[in-house]
Coordinates of C-alpha atoms and ligand atoms in Angstrom, one line a residue:
X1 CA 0.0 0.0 0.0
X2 CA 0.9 3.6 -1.0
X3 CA 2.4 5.3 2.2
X4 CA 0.6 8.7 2.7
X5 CA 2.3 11.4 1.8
X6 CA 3.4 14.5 3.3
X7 CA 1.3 17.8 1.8
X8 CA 1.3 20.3 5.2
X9 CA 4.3 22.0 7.1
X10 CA 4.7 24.1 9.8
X11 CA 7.5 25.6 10.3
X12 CA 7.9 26.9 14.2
X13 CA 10.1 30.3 14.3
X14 CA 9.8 33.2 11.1
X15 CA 13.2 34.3 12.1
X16 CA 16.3 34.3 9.4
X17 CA 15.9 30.1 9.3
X18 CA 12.4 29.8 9.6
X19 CA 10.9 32.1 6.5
X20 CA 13.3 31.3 4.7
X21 CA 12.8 27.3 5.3
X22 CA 8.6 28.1 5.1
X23 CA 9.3 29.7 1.7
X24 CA 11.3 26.9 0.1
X25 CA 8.5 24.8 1.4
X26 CA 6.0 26.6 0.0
X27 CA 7.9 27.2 -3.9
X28 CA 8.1 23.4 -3.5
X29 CA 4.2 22.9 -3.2
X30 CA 4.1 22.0 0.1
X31 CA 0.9 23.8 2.0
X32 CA 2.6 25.6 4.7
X33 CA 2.2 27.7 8.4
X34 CA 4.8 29.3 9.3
X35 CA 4.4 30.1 13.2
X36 CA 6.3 32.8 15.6
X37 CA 5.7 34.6 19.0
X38 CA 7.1 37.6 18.2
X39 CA 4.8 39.1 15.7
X40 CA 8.0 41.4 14.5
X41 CA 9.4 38.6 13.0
X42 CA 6.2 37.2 11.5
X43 CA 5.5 40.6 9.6
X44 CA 9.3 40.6 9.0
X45 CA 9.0 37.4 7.5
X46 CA 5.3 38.1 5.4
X47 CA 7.1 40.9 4.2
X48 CA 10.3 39.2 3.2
X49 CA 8.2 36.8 1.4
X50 CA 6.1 39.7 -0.6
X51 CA 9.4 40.8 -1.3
X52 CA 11.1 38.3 -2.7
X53 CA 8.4 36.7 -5.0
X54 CA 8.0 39.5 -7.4
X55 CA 12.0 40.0 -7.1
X56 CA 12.5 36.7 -8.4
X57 CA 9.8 37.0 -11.6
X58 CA 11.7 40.1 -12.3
X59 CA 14.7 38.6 -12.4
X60 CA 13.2 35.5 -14.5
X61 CA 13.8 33.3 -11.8
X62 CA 10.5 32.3 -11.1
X63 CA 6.7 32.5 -13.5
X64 CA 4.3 34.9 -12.3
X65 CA 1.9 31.4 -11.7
X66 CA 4.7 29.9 -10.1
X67 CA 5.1 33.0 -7.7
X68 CA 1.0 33.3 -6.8
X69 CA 0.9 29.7 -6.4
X70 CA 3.8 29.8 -3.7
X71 CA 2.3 33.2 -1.8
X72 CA -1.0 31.3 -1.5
X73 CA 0.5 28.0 -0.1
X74 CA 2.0 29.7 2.8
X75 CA 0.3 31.3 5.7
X76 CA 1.8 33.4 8.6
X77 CA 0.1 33.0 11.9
X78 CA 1.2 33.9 15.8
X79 CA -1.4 30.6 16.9
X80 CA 0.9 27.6 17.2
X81 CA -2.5 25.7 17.6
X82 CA -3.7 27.1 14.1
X83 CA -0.3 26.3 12.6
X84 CA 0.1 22.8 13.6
X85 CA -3.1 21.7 13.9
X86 CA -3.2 19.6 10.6
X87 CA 0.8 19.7 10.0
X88 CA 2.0 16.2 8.7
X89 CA 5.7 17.6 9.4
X90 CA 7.0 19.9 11.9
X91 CA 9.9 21.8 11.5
X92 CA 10.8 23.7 14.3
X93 CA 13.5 26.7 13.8
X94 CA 13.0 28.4 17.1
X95 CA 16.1 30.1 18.8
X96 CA 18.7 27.5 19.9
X97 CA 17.8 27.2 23.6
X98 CA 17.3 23.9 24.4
X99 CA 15.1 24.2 27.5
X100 CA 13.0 26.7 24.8
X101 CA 12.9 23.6 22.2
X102 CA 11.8 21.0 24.3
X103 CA 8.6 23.2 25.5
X104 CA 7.6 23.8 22.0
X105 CA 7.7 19.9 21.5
X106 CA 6.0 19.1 24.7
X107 CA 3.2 21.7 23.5
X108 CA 3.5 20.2 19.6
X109 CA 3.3 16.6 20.9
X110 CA -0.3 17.5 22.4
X111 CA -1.3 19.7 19.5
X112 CA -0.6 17.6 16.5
X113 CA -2.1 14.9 14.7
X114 CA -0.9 11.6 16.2
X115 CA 0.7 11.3 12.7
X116 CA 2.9 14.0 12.5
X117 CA 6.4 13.8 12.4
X118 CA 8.3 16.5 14.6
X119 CA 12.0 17.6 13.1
X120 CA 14.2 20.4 14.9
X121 CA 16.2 22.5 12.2
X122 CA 18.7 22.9 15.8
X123 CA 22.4 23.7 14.5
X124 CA 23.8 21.6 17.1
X125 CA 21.7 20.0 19.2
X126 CA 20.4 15.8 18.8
X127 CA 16.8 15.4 19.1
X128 CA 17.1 12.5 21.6
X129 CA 17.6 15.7 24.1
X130 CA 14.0 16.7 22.7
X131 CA 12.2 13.6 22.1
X132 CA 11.6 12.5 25.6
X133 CA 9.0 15.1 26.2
X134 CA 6.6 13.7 23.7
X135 CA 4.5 10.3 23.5
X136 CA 6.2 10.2 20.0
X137 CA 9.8 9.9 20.1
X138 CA 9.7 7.7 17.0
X139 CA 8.5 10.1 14.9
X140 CA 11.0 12.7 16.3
X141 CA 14.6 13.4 14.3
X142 CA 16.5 16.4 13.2
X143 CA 16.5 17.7 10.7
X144 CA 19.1 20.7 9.6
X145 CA 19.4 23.4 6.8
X146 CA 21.8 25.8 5.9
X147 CA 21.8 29.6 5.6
X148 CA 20.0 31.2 3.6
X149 CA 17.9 28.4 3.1
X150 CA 16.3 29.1 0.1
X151 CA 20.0 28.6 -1.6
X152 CA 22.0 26.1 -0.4
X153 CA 21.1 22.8 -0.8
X154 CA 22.3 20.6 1.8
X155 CA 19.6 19.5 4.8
X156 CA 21.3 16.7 7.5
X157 CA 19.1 14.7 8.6
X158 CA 20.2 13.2 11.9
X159 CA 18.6 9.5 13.4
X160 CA 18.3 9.5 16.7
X161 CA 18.1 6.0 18.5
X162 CA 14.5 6.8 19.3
X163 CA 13.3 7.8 15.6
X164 CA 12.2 5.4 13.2
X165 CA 13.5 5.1 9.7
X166 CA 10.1 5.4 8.3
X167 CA 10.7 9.2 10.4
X168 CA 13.8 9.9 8.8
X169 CA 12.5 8.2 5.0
X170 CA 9.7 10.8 5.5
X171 CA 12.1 13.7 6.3
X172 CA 14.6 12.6 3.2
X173 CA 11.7 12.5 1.0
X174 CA 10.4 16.1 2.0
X175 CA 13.7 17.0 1.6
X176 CA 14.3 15.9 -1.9
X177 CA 10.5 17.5 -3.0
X178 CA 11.9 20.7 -1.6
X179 CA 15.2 20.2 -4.3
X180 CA 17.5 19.8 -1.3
X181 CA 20.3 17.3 -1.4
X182 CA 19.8 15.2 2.1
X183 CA 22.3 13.7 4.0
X184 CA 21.7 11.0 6.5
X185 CA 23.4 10.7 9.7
X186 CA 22.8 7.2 11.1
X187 CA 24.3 8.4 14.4
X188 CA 23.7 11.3 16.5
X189 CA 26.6 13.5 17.4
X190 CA 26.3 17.2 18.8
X191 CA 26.9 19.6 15.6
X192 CA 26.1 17.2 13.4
X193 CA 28.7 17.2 10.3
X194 CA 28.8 20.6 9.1
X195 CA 28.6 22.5 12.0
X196 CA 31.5 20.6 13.6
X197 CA 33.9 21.4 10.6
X198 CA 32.7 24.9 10.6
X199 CA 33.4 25.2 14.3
X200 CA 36.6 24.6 14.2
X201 CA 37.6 26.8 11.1
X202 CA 35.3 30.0 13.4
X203 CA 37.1 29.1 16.8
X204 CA 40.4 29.1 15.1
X205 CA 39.3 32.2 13.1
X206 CA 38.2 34.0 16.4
X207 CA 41.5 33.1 18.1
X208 CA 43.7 34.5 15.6
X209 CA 41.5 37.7 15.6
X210 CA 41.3 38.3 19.2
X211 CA 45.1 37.4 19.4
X212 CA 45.5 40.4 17.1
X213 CA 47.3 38.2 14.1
X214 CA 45.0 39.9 11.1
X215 CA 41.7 41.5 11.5
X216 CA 38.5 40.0 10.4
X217 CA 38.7 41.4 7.0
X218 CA 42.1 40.1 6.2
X219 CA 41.2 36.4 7.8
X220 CA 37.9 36.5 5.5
X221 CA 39.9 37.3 2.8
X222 CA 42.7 34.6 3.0
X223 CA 40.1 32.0 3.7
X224 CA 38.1 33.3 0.2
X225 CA 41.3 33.3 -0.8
X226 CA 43.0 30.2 -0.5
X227 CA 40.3 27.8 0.2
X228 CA 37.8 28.9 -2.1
X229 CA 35.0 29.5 0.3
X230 CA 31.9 32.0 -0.7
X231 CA 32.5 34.1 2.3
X232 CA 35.1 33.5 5.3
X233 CA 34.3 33.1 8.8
X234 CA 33.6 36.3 10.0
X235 CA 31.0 37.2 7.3
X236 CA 29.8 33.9 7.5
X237 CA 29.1 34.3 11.0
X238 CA 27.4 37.8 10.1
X239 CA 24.7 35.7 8.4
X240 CA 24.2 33.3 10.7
X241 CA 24.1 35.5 13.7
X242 CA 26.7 36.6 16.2
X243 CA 23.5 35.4 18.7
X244 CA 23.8 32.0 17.5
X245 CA 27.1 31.7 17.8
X246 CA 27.0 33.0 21.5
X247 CA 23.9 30.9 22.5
X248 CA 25.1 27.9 21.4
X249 CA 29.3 28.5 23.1
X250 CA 26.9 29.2 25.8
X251 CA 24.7 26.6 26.4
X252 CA 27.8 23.6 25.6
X253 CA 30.3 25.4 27.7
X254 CA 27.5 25.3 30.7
X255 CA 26.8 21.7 29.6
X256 CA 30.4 19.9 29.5
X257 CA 32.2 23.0 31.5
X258 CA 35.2 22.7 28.7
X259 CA 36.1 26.2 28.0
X260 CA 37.3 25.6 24.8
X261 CA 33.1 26.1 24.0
X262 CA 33.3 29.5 26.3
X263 CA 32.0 32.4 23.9
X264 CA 35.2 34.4 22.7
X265 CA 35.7 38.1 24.6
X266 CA 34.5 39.5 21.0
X267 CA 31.4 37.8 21.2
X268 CA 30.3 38.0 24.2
X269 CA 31.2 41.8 23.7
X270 CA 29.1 41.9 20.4
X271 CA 26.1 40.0 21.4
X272 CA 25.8 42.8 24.6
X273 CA 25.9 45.6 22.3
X274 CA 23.3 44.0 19.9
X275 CA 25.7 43.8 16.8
X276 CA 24.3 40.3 15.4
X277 CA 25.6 40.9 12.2
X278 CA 22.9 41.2 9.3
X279 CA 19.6 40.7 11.2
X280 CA 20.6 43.9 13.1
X281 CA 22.3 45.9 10.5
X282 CA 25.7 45.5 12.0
X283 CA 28.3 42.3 13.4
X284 CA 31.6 42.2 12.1
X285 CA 30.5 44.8 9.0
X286 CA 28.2 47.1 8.8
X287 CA 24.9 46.6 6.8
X288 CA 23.1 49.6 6.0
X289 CA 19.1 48.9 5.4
X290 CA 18.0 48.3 1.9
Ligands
3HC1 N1 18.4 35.0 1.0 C1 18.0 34.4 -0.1 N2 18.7 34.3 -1.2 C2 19.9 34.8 -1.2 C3 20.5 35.4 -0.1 C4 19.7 35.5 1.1 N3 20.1 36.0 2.2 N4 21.7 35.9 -0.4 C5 21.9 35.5 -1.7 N5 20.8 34.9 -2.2 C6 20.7 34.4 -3.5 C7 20.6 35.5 -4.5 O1 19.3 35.9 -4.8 C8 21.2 34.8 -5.8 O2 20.2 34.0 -6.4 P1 20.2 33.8 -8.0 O3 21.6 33.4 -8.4 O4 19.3 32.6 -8.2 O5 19.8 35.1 -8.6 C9 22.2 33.9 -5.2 O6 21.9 33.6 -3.8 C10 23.6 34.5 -5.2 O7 23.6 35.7 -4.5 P2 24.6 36.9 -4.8 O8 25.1 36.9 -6.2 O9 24.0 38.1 -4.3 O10 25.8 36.6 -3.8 P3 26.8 35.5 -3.7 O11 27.1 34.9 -5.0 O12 27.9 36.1 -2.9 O13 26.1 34.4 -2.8 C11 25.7 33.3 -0.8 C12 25.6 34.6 -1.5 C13 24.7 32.3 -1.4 C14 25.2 33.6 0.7 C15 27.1 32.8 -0.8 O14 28.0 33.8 -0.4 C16 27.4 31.6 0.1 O15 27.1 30.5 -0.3 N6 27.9 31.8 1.3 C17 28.2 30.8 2.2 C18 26.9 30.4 3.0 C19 27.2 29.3 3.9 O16 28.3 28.8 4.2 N7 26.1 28.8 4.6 C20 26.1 27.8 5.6 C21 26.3 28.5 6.9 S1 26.4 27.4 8.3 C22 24.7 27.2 8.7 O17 23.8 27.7 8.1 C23 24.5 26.4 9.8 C24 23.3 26.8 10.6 O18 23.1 25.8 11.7 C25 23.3 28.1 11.2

């Protein structure tokens, strides 16, 4: 018998992964709610999303069918009740605060169809530190894109030993409709793959910084440089947020008490003054509104 297949998302958190994630959903057919607290971010995000579309047509990315199709598959909403209600998949992209993530699932366990699978986009953390909460950890997994989500095209998808593999076959399948390349990870490690690697090169990068070897600008541009990356590690952590990066050195160094994971003086000095990088206009550069 055909398996039934997954048509409605919600995606939890309309912050820089969440819209962007609801979006790609959405372009892919899926019927989507996108879901937020903060109703900043959700009209943040609705306008993004009005935005973009017409940007895209202009730039003969995208038909003008395909465009209206994708605006009236998606639906922004501050009810998490209205939002997952009738989700077949969950994917949470709430801040990375691990006592935060494992409230929204307790509340998403009750308020879903018995169904529904439940994914957390989490950079770093496994969902077997989630899954407990709910009467479903079977149907629980991560599952992790990249920034900005509507272009890159990697999603892990991490098995926990409480999720099924007809959890993660349902998540690689979404992931493939969405034209996203899916990687499985038959093992849960903190970080997950990418986010390990990318650690490393970002501590390193920090170090060398706040040692006072080469400022940011020079580091970014020997990484361009000589390894070929898009954007080095400075930028990069502009457009993932200087917030993220301090939440998450947080949150490990209080969990293992290794200070290696104990937020650099340079980010714990930009995440007081609020310089985030892009979302708030300035991190390691400056970025003056459009
Ligand atoms: N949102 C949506 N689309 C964007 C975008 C954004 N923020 N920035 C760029 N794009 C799109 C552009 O519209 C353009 O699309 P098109 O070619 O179809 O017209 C395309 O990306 C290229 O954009 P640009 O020419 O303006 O700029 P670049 O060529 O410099 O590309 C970039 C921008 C895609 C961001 C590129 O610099 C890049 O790949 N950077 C590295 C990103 C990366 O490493 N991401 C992973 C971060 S780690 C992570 O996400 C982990 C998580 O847990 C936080």
């Amino acid at each position: 018998m055909e398996k039934p297949k997954t048509h409605r998302i919600c995606v939890v958190g309309a912050g820089n992964m969440g819209h962007q994630i609801a979006l790609s959903a959405a372009l892919a057919g899926f019927k989507v709610k996108c879901t937020d607290v903060n109703q900043e971010a959700l009209q943040k995000a609705e306008q993004f999303v009005a935005n973009y579309l017409p940007e895209r047509v202009a730039k003969g990315k995208l038909q003008t069918s395909e465009a209206d199709a994708a605006r009236a598959n998606i639906l922004f909403t501050g009810s998490l009740e209205e939002a997952a209600g009738d989700a077949d998949l969950v994917i949470e992209a709430a801040l990375e605060k691990l006592g935060l993530k494992r409230q929204l699932f307790r509340q998403l366990d009750k308020l879903c169809p018995l169904h529904t699978v439940l994914a957390t986009n989490s950079s770093y953390i496994v969902s077997s530190k989630i899954a407990d909460v709910t009467s479903r950890p079977e149907k629980v997994c991560n599952m992790h894109f990249f920034n900005p989500a509507l272009v890159m095209k990697l999603v892990e998808v991490v098995k926990g030993p409480h999720t099924s593999e007809e959890t993660t076959d349902i998540v690689m399948d979404v992931s493939v409709r969405m034209g996203k390349t899916p990687v499985l990870l038959k093992k849960e490690i903190y970080g997950f793959l990418v986010n390990r690697i990318l650690a490393a090169l970002k501590n390193e990068a920090i170090f060398l910084h706040d040692m006072g070897i080469a400022g940011h600008e020079e580091i970014d541009q020997a990484v361009t440089l000589a390894l070929g990356h898009p954007m080095g590690p400075f930028r990069l952590m502009d457009l993932t947020g200087i917030d993220l990066t301090y939440y998450v050195g947080t949150e490990r160094y209080q969990e293992t008490g290794d200070p290696a994971y104990r937020p650099s003086p340079t980010i714990v000095e930009k995440y007081i003054r609020k310089e985030w990088g892009r979302k708030t206009g300035k991190g390691f550069y400056e970025y003056p509104e459009k």
